[in-house]
Amino acid sequence: SQQGEEDPQALSIQEGENATMNCSYKTSINNLQWYRQNSGRGLVHLILIRSNEREKHSGRLRVTLDTSKKSSSLLITASRAADTASYFCAKRPNAGGTSYGKLTFGQGTILTVHP
Amino acid sequence: NAGVTQTPKFQVLKTGQSMTLQCAQDMNHEYMSWYRQDPGMGLRLIHYSVGAGITDQGEVPNGYNVSRSTTEDFPLRLLSAAPSQTSVYFCASSSWGDTHNEQFFGPGTRLTVL
């Protein structure tokens, strides 16, 4: 089963509105990462939050992490048409050895921002 | 830096054929990985490597082989292609250890197995 389940599966908003995407996971993590994918392209890293952090900001992005609820949220403020893309969360397990390498992705949220 | 490169960009195979998807990175990253992306399934980890000579299985390793003889290259082999392996394949790399380990992705290889 996939770790890092996301909702909503699709989100459609108008330019200027905020977009919130959620990610849940099942087992202990070392860090959680958010990625963006434009149609037909590879993924691009947006932001990483560690298990001992609760909130991080990067430009118009705000990520929160609640380890007690095993969930994270990505907020994009003042969205633009150029933010239209798929957004994925990925979790890095809190494991030793090579198991630390099992970065697993959720199914993603398709965000459409209408001009 | 070229980053992560993948070849070919597109490939069509017949069932039972074999092929190798190439992946290379020039960032001296220890960690490399292969994912497949299917509609509605997100990315699923096939195999990964934490350094030359060290590989491990991900979520969906069956039907795929990997090896890591150099830091730069991490090829993915399909020994006997099946229609279920029709997908978009992404290679990624990152530094290893408890440091900034954001993944850098290649552009992908679109594989169709008839």
PDB file of N, CA, C and O in Angstrom, chain A residues 1-3 30-31 33 35 37 40-45 48 50 88 92 97-107, chain B residues 31 35 37 40-45 48 50 54 56-57 59 90 94 96-103 105-107 110:
ATOM      1  N   SER A   1       0.853  -1.195   0.000  1.00  0.00           N
ATOM      2  CA  SER A   1       0.000   0.000   0.000  1.00  0.00           C
ATOM      3  C   SER A   1       0.884   1.237   0.000  1.00  0.00           C
ATOM      4  O   SER A   1       2.010   1.210   0.464  1.00  0.00           O
ATOM      5  N   GLN A   2       0.351   2.335  -0.557  1.00  0.00           N
ATOM      6  CA  GLN A   2       1.142   3.527  -0.655  1.00  0.00           C
ATOM      7  C   GLN A   2       1.068   4.327   0.628  1.00  0.00           C
ATOM      8  O   GLN A   2      -0.011   4.518   1.198  1.00  0.00           O
ATOM      9  N   GLN A   3       2.219   4.821   1.038  1.00  0.00           N
ATOM     10  CA  GLN A   3       2.252   5.745   2.152  1.00  0.00           C
ATOM     11  C   GLN A   3       2.037   7.138   1.611  1.00  0.00           C
ATOM     12  O   GLN A   3       2.345   7.426   0.482  1.00  0.00           O
ATOM     13  N   ASN A  30      10.955  10.327   9.147  1.00  0.00           N
ATOM     14  CA  ASN A  30      12.080  11.206   9.457  1.00  0.00           C
ATOM     15  C   ASN A  30      11.795  12.600   8.910  1.00  0.00           C
ATOM     16  O   ASN A  30      12.057  13.602   9.572  1.00  0.00           O
ATOM     17  N   ASN A  31      11.301  12.651   7.690  1.00  0.00           N
ATOM     18  CA  ASN A  31      10.885  13.918   7.108  1.00  0.00           C
ATOM     19  C   ASN A  31       9.799  13.683   6.072  1.00  0.00           C
ATOM     20  O   ASN A  31       9.569  12.545   5.644  1.00  0.00           O
ATOM     21  N   GLN A  33       8.248  15.435   2.398  1.00  0.00           N
ATOM     22  CA  GLN A  33       8.618  16.365   1.335  1.00  0.00           C
ATOM     23  C   GLN A  33       7.422  16.589   0.419  1.00  0.00           C
ATOM     24  O   GLN A  33       6.620  15.687   0.198  1.00  0.00           O
ATOM     25  N   TYR A  35       6.328  17.850  -3.503  1.00  0.00           N
ATOM     26  CA  TYR A  35       6.828  18.009  -4.855  1.00  0.00           C
ATOM     27  C   TYR A  35       5.710  18.500  -5.755  1.00  0.00           C
ATOM     28  O   TYR A  35       4.536  18.272  -5.510  1.00  0.00           O
ATOM     29  N   GLN A  37       4.524  18.631  -9.965  1.00  0.00           N
ATOM     30  CA  GLN A  37       4.745  18.061 -11.281  1.00  0.00           C
ATOM     31  C   GLN A  37       3.837  18.757 -12.285  1.00  0.00           C
ATOM     32  O   GLN A  37       2.615  18.677 -12.195  1.00  0.00           O
ATOM     33  N   GLY A  40       3.329  16.176 -17.901  1.00  0.00           N
ATOM     34  CA  GLY A  40       4.317  15.605 -18.800  1.00  0.00           C
ATOM     35  C   GLY A  40       5.766  15.837 -18.396  1.00  0.00           C
ATOM     36  O   GLY A  40       6.669  15.540 -19.176  1.00  0.00           O
ATOM     37  N   ARG A  41       5.981  16.345 -17.200  1.00  0.00           N
ATOM     38  CA  ARG A  41       7.341  16.650 -16.761  1.00  0.00           C
ATOM     39  C   ARG A  41       7.713  15.847 -15.525  1.00  0.00           C
ATOM     40  O   ARG A  41       6.882  15.151 -14.928  1.00  0.00           O
ATOM     41  N   GLY A  42       8.974  15.925 -15.150  1.00  0.00           N
ATOM     42  CA  GLY A  42       9.433  15.312 -13.914  1.00  0.00           C
ATOM     43  C   GLY A  42       9.007  16.136 -12.708  1.00  0.00           C
ATOM     44  O   GLY A  42       8.490  17.229 -12.834  1.00  0.00           O
ATOM     45  N   LEU A  43       9.234  15.563 -11.524  1.00  0.00           N
ATOM     46  CA  LEU A  43       8.838  16.248 -10.308  1.00  0.00           C
ATOM     47  C   LEU A  43       9.906  17.236  -9.865  1.00  0.00           C
ATOM     48  O   LEU A  43      11.098  17.016 -10.067  1.00  0.00           O
ATOM     49  N   VAL A  44       9.458  18.293  -9.222  1.00  0.00           N
ATOM     50  CA  VAL A  44      10.355  19.320  -8.709  1.00  0.00           C
ATOM     51  C   VAL A  44      10.104  19.470  -7.214  1.00  0.00           C
ATOM     52  O   VAL A  44       8.955  19.605  -6.774  1.00  0.00           O
ATOM     53  N   HIS A  45      11.173  19.445  -6.454  1.00  0.00           N
ATOM     54  CA  HIS A  45      11.085  19.574  -5.002  1.00  0.00           C
ATOM     55  C   HIS A  45      10.617  20.970  -4.615  1.00  0.00           C
ATOM     56  O   HIS A  45      11.103  21.976  -5.149  1.00  0.00           O
ATOM     57  N   LEU A  48      10.769  20.703   2.295  1.00  0.00           N
ATOM     58  CA  LEU A  48      10.977  19.534   3.160  1.00  0.00           C
ATOM     59  C   LEU A  48      10.729  19.966   4.597  1.00  0.00           C
ATOM     60  O   LEU A  48      11.213  21.016   5.024  1.00  0.00           O
ATOM     61  N   ARG A  50      10.955  18.405   8.592  1.00  0.00           N
ATOM     62  CA  ARG A  50      11.460  17.299   9.397  1.00  0.00           C
ATOM     63  C   ARG A  50      10.466  16.957  10.507  1.00  0.00           C
ATOM     64  O   ARG A  50       9.614  17.765  10.867  1.00  0.00           O
ATOM     65  N   PHE A  88       2.511  16.403  -4.900  1.00  0.00           N
ATOM     66  CA  PHE A  88       2.700  15.118  -4.237  1.00  0.00           C
ATOM     67  C   PHE A  88       3.430  15.306  -2.920  1.00  0.00           C
ATOM     68  O   PHE A  88       4.349  16.117  -2.826  1.00  0.00           O
ATOM     69  N   ARG A  92       9.871  10.177   4.093  1.00  0.00           N
ATOM     70  CA  ARG A  92      11.126   9.483   4.340  1.00  0.00           C
ATOM     71  C   ARG A  92      10.959   8.729   5.646  1.00  0.00           C
ATOM     72  O   ARG A  92      10.682   9.339   6.679  1.00  0.00           O
ATOM     73  N   GLY A  97      19.752   2.190   8.317  1.00  0.00           N
ATOM     74  CA  GLY A  97      20.300   1.441   7.191  1.00  0.00           C
ATOM     75  C   GLY A  97      19.702   1.868   5.873  1.00  0.00           C
ATOM     76  O   GLY A  97      19.270   2.998   5.701  1.00  0.00           O
ATOM     77  N   THR A  98      19.671   0.935   4.947  1.00  0.00           N
ATOM     78  CA  THR A  98      19.182   1.279   3.613  1.00  0.00           C
ATOM     79  C   THR A  98      17.674   1.514   3.588  1.00  0.00           C
ATOM     80  O   THR A  98      17.163   2.109   2.648  1.00  0.00           O
ATOM     81  N   SER A  99      16.958   1.071   4.605  1.00  0.00           N
ATOM     82  CA  SER A  99      15.509   1.301   4.632  1.00  0.00           C
ATOM     83  C   SER A  99      15.179   2.784   4.654  1.00  0.00           C
ATOM     84  O   SER A  99      14.076   3.194   4.273  1.00  0.00           O
ATOM     85  N   TYR A 100      16.129   3.587   5.098  1.00  0.00           N
ATOM     86  CA  TYR A 100      15.955   5.043   5.069  1.00  0.00           C
ATOM     87  C   TYR A 100      15.746   5.539   3.645  1.00  0.00           C
ATOM     88  O   TYR A 100      15.201   6.605   3.418  1.00  0.00           O
ATOM     89  N   GLY A 101      16.154   4.744   2.686  1.00  0.00           N
ATOM     90  CA  GLY A 101      16.056   5.145   1.286  1.00  0.00           C
ATOM     91  C   GLY A 101      14.681   4.963   0.672  1.00  0.00           C
ATOM     92  O   GLY A 101      14.434   5.380  -0.449  1.00  0.00           O
ATOM     93  N   LYS A 102      13.765   4.351   1.411  1.00  0.00           N
ATOM     94  CA  LYS A 102      12.446   4.069   0.839  1.00  0.00           C
ATOM     95  C   LYS A 102      11.545   5.296   0.898  1.00  0.00           C
ATOM     96  O   LYS A 102      10.584   5.339   1.679  1.00  0.00           O
ATOM     97  N   LEU A 103      11.832   6.273   0.082  1.00  0.00           N
ATOM     98  CA  LEU A 103      10.985   7.458  -0.017  1.00  0.00           C
ATOM     99  C   LEU A 103       9.756   7.085  -0.831  1.00  0.00           C
ATOM    100  O   LEU A 103       9.876   6.700  -1.980  1.00  0.00           O
ATOM    101  N   THR A 104       8.583   7.198  -0.224  1.00  0.00           N
ATOM    102  CA  THR A 104       7.359   6.767  -0.911  1.00  0.00           C
ATOM    103  C   THR A 104       6.419   7.949  -1.095  1.00  0.00           C
ATOM    104  O   THR A 104       6.297   8.808  -0.218  1.00  0.00           O
ATOM    105  N   PHE A 105       5.738   7.943  -2.242  1.00  0.00           N
ATOM    106  CA  PHE A 105       4.895   9.060  -2.647  1.00  0.00           C
ATOM    107  C   PHE A 105       3.420   8.724  -2.501  1.00  0.00           C
ATOM    108  O   PHE A 105       3.016   7.570  -2.612  1.00  0.00           O
ATOM    109  N   GLY A 106       2.635   9.772  -2.298  1.00  0.00           N
ATOM    110  CA  GLY A 106       1.193   9.632  -2.329  1.00  0.00           C
ATOM    111  C   GLY A 106       0.693   9.716  -3.758  1.00  0.00           C
ATOM    112  O   GLY A 106       1.463   9.828  -4.708  1.00  0.00           O
ATOM    113  N   GLN A 107      -0.637   9.665  -3.901  1.00  0.00           N
ATOM    114  CA  GLN A 107      -1.241   9.653  -5.225  1.00  0.00           C
ATOM    115  C   GLN A 107      -1.343  11.042  -5.834  1.00  0.00           C
ATOM    116  O   GLN A 107      -1.568  11.176  -7.033  1.00  0.00           O
TER     117      GLN A 107
ATOM    118  N   TYR B  31      22.584   8.623  -3.468  1.00  0.00           N
ATOM    119  CA  TYR B  31      21.288   7.953  -3.552  1.00  0.00           C
ATOM    120  C   TYR B  31      20.676   8.133  -4.932  1.00  0.00           C
ATOM    121  O   TYR B  31      20.624   9.245  -5.470  1.00  0.00           O
ATOM    122  N   TYR B  35      11.270   5.128 -10.139  1.00  0.00           N
ATOM    123  CA  TYR B  35       9.840   5.108  -9.858  1.00  0.00           C
ATOM    124  C   TYR B  35       9.101   4.844 -11.169  1.00  0.00           C
ATOM    125  O   TYR B  35       9.586   5.177 -12.243  1.00  0.00           O
ATOM    126  N   GLN B  37       5.193   5.714 -12.765  1.00  0.00           N
ATOM    127  CA  GLN B  37       4.012   6.530 -12.520  1.00  0.00           C
ATOM    128  C   GLN B  37       2.903   6.091 -13.456  1.00  0.00           C
ATOM    129  O   GLN B  37       3.041   6.150 -14.676  1.00  0.00           O
ATOM    130  N   GLY B  40      -3.457   7.900 -11.757  1.00  0.00           N
ATOM    131  CA  GLY B  40      -4.193   7.688 -10.519  1.00  0.00           C
ATOM    132  C   GLY B  40      -3.440   6.933  -9.444  1.00  0.00           C
ATOM    133  O   GLY B  40      -3.989   6.668  -8.379  1.00  0.00           O
ATOM    134  N   MET B  41      -2.186   6.571  -9.722  1.00  0.00           N
ATOM    135  CA  MET B  41      -1.422   5.760  -8.760  1.00  0.00           C
ATOM    136  C   MET B  41      -0.267   6.519  -8.141  1.00  0.00           C
ATOM    137  O   MET B  41       0.432   5.992  -7.297  1.00  0.00           O
ATOM    138  N   GLY B  42      -0.041   7.752  -8.557  1.00  0.00           N
ATOM    139  CA  GLY B  42       1.114   8.449  -8.021  1.00  0.00           C
ATOM    140  C   GLY B  42       2.399   7.789  -8.486  1.00  0.00           C
ATOM    141  O   GLY B  42       2.436   7.120  -9.512  1.00  0.00           O
ATOM    142  N   LEU B  43       3.456   7.961  -7.721  1.00  0.00           N
ATOM    143  CA  LEU B  43       4.742   7.337  -8.038  1.00  0.00           C
ATOM    144  C   LEU B  43       4.958   6.156  -7.104  1.00  0.00           C
ATOM    145  O   LEU B  43       4.763   6.271  -5.898  1.00  0.00           O
ATOM    146  N   ARG B  44       5.400   5.065  -7.684  1.00  0.00           N
ATOM    147  CA  ARG B  44       5.706   3.887  -6.871  1.00  0.00           C
ATOM    148  C   ARG B  44       7.181   3.529  -7.032  1.00  0.00           C
ATOM    149  O   ARG B  44       7.687   3.441  -8.152  1.00  0.00           O
ATOM    150  N   LEU B  45       7.814   3.295  -5.925  1.00  0.00           N
ATOM    151  CA  LEU B  45       9.249   3.036  -5.901  1.00  0.00           C
ATOM    152  C   LEU B  45       9.544   1.620  -6.371  1.00  0.00           C
ATOM    153  O   LEU B  45       8.993   0.647  -5.838  1.00  0.00           O
ATOM    154  N   TYR B  48      16.041   1.127  -5.421  1.00  0.00           N
ATOM    155  CA  TYR B  48      16.859   2.274  -5.088  1.00  0.00           C
ATOM    156  C   TYR B  48      18.259   1.815  -4.706  1.00  0.00           C
ATOM    157  O   TYR B  48      18.505   0.622  -4.480  1.00  0.00           O
ATOM    158  N   VAL B  50      21.857   3.218  -2.445  1.00  0.00           N
ATOM    159  CA  VAL B  50      22.441   4.226  -1.546  1.00  0.00           C
ATOM    160  C   VAL B  50      23.933   4.395  -1.795  1.00  0.00           C
ATOM    161  O   VAL B  50      24.616   5.056  -1.018  1.00  0.00           O
ATOM    162  N   ILE B  54      25.424  -1.031  -3.911  1.00  0.00           N
ATOM    163  CA  ILE B  54      24.364  -1.257  -2.923  1.00  0.00           C
ATOM    164  C   ILE B  54      23.022  -0.915  -3.539  1.00  0.00           C
ATOM    165  O   ILE B  54      22.776   0.227  -3.929  1.00  0.00           O
ATOM    166  N   ASP B  56      18.562  -1.911  -3.311  1.00  0.00           N
ATOM    167  CA  ASP B  56      17.515  -2.498  -2.484  1.00  0.00           C
ATOM    168  C   ASP B  56      16.187  -2.358  -3.198  1.00  0.00           C
ATOM    169  O   ASP B  56      16.040  -1.540  -4.119  1.00  0.00           O
ATOM    170  N   GLN B  57      15.228  -3.188  -2.794  1.00  0.00           N
ATOM    171  CA  GLN B  57      13.931  -3.200  -3.449  1.00  0.00           C
ATOM    172  C   GLN B  57      13.001  -2.146  -2.860  1.00  0.00           C
ATOM    173  O   GLN B  57      13.019  -1.870  -1.666  1.00  0.00           O
ATOM    174  N   GLU B  59       8.727  -0.681  -3.547  1.00  0.00           N
ATOM    175  CA  GLU B  59       7.372  -1.213  -3.406  1.00  0.00           C
ATOM    176  C   GLU B  59       6.995  -2.209  -4.495  1.00  0.00           C
ATOM    177  O   GLU B  59       6.243  -3.156  -4.241  1.00  0.00           O
ATOM    178  N   PHE B  90      10.509   7.261 -13.930  1.00  0.00           N
ATOM    179  CA  PHE B  90      11.318   8.390 -13.495  1.00  0.00           C
ATOM    180  C   PHE B  90      12.490   7.898 -12.654  1.00  0.00           C
ATOM    181  O   PHE B  90      12.333   7.049 -11.778  1.00  0.00           O
ATOM    182  N   SER B  94      19.654  11.980  -5.019  1.00  0.00           N
ATOM    183  CA  SER B  94      19.765  12.938  -3.924  1.00  0.00           C
ATOM    184  C   SER B  94      21.016  12.624  -3.126  1.00  0.00           C
ATOM    185  O   SER B  94      21.640  11.567  -3.284  1.00  0.00           O
ATOM    186  N   TRP B  96      22.747  11.612   0.444  1.00  0.00           N
ATOM    187  CA  TRP B  96      22.345  10.548   1.370  1.00  0.00           C
ATOM    188  C   TRP B  96      22.630  10.968   2.799  1.00  0.00           C
ATOM    189  O   TRP B  96      23.525  11.743   3.068  1.00  0.00           O
ATOM    190  N   GLY B  97      21.855  10.443   3.724  1.00  0.00           N
ATOM    191  CA  GLY B  97      22.078  10.759   5.118  1.00  0.00           C
ATOM    192  C   GLY B  97      21.107  11.807   5.597  1.00  0.00           C
ATOM    193  O   GLY B  97      20.234  12.273   4.870  1.00  0.00           O
ATOM    194  N   ASP B  98      21.237  12.198   6.843  1.00  0.00           N
ATOM    195  CA  ASP B  98      20.276  13.100   7.451  1.00  0.00           C
ATOM    196  C   ASP B  98      20.611  14.551   7.138  1.00  0.00           C
ATOM    197  O   ASP B  98      20.781  15.380   8.006  1.00  0.00           O
ATOM    198  N   THR B  99      20.726  14.834   5.871  1.00  0.00           N
ATOM    199  CA  THR B  99      20.951  16.203   5.414  1.00  0.00           C
ATOM    200  C   THR B  99      19.855  16.529   4.405  1.00  0.00           C
ATOM    201  O   THR B  99      18.909  15.781   4.254  1.00  0.00           O
ATOM    202  N   HIS B 100      19.995  17.647   3.743  1.00  0.00           N
ATOM    203  CA  HIS B 100      18.995  18.002   2.748  1.00  0.00           C
ATOM    204  C   HIS B 100      18.971  16.918   1.689  1.00  0.00           C
ATOM    205  O   HIS B 100      19.905  16.783   0.918  1.00  0.00           O
ATOM    206  N   ASN B 101      17.947  16.104   1.662  1.00  0.00           N
ATOM    207  CA  ASN B 101      17.911  15.017   0.694  1.00  0.00           C
ATOM    208  C   ASN B 101      16.731  15.153  -0.245  1.00  0.00           C
ATOM    209  O   ASN B 101      16.020  14.200  -0.521  1.00  0.00           O
ATOM    210  N   GLU B 102      16.540  16.367  -0.737  1.00  0.00           N
ATOM    211  CA  GLU B 102      15.525  16.560  -1.764  1.00  0.00           C
ATOM    212  C   GLU B 102      15.910  15.765  -2.998  1.00  0.00           C
ATOM    213  O   GLU B 102      17.081  15.673  -3.364  1.00  0.00           O
ATOM    214  N   GLN B 103      14.925  15.197  -3.621  1.00  0.00           N
ATOM    215  CA  GLN B 103      15.144  14.400  -4.819  1.00  0.00           C
ATOM    216  C   GLN B 103      15.175  15.292  -6.055  1.00  0.00           C
ATOM    217  O   GLN B 103      14.364  16.204  -6.204  1.00  0.00           O
ATOM    218  N   PHE B 105      14.723  14.931 -10.039  1.00  0.00           N
ATOM    219  CA  PHE B 105      14.130  13.972 -10.968  1.00  0.00           C
ATOM    220  C   PHE B 105      14.594  14.208 -12.395  1.00  0.00           C
ATOM    221  O   PHE B 105      14.823  15.348 -12.823  1.00  0.00           O
ATOM    222  N   GLY B 106      14.686  13.100 -13.129  1.00  0.00           N
ATOM    223  CA  GLY B 106      14.895  13.178 -14.551  1.00  0.00           C
ATOM    224  C   GLY B 106      13.589  13.469 -15.268  1.00  0.00           C
ATOM    225  O   GLY B 106      12.526  13.506 -14.642  1.00  0.00           O
ATOM    226  N   PRO B 107      13.629  13.645 -16.595  1.00  0.00           N
ATOM    227  CA  PRO B 107      12.436  14.008 -17.363  1.00  0.00           C
ATOM    228  C   PRO B 107      11.489  12.846 -17.625  1.00  0.00           C
ATOM    229  O   PRO B 107      10.369  13.058 -18.082  1.00  0.00           O
ATOM    230  N   ARG B 110       8.836   7.290 -21.298  1.00  0.00           N
ATOM    231  CA  ARG B 110       7.492   6.741 -21.522  1.00  0.00           C
ATOM    232  C   ARG B 110       7.627   5.417 -22.252  1.00  0.00           C
ATOM    233  O   ARG B 110       8.100   5.372 -23.378  1.00  0.00           O
TER     234      ARG B 110
END
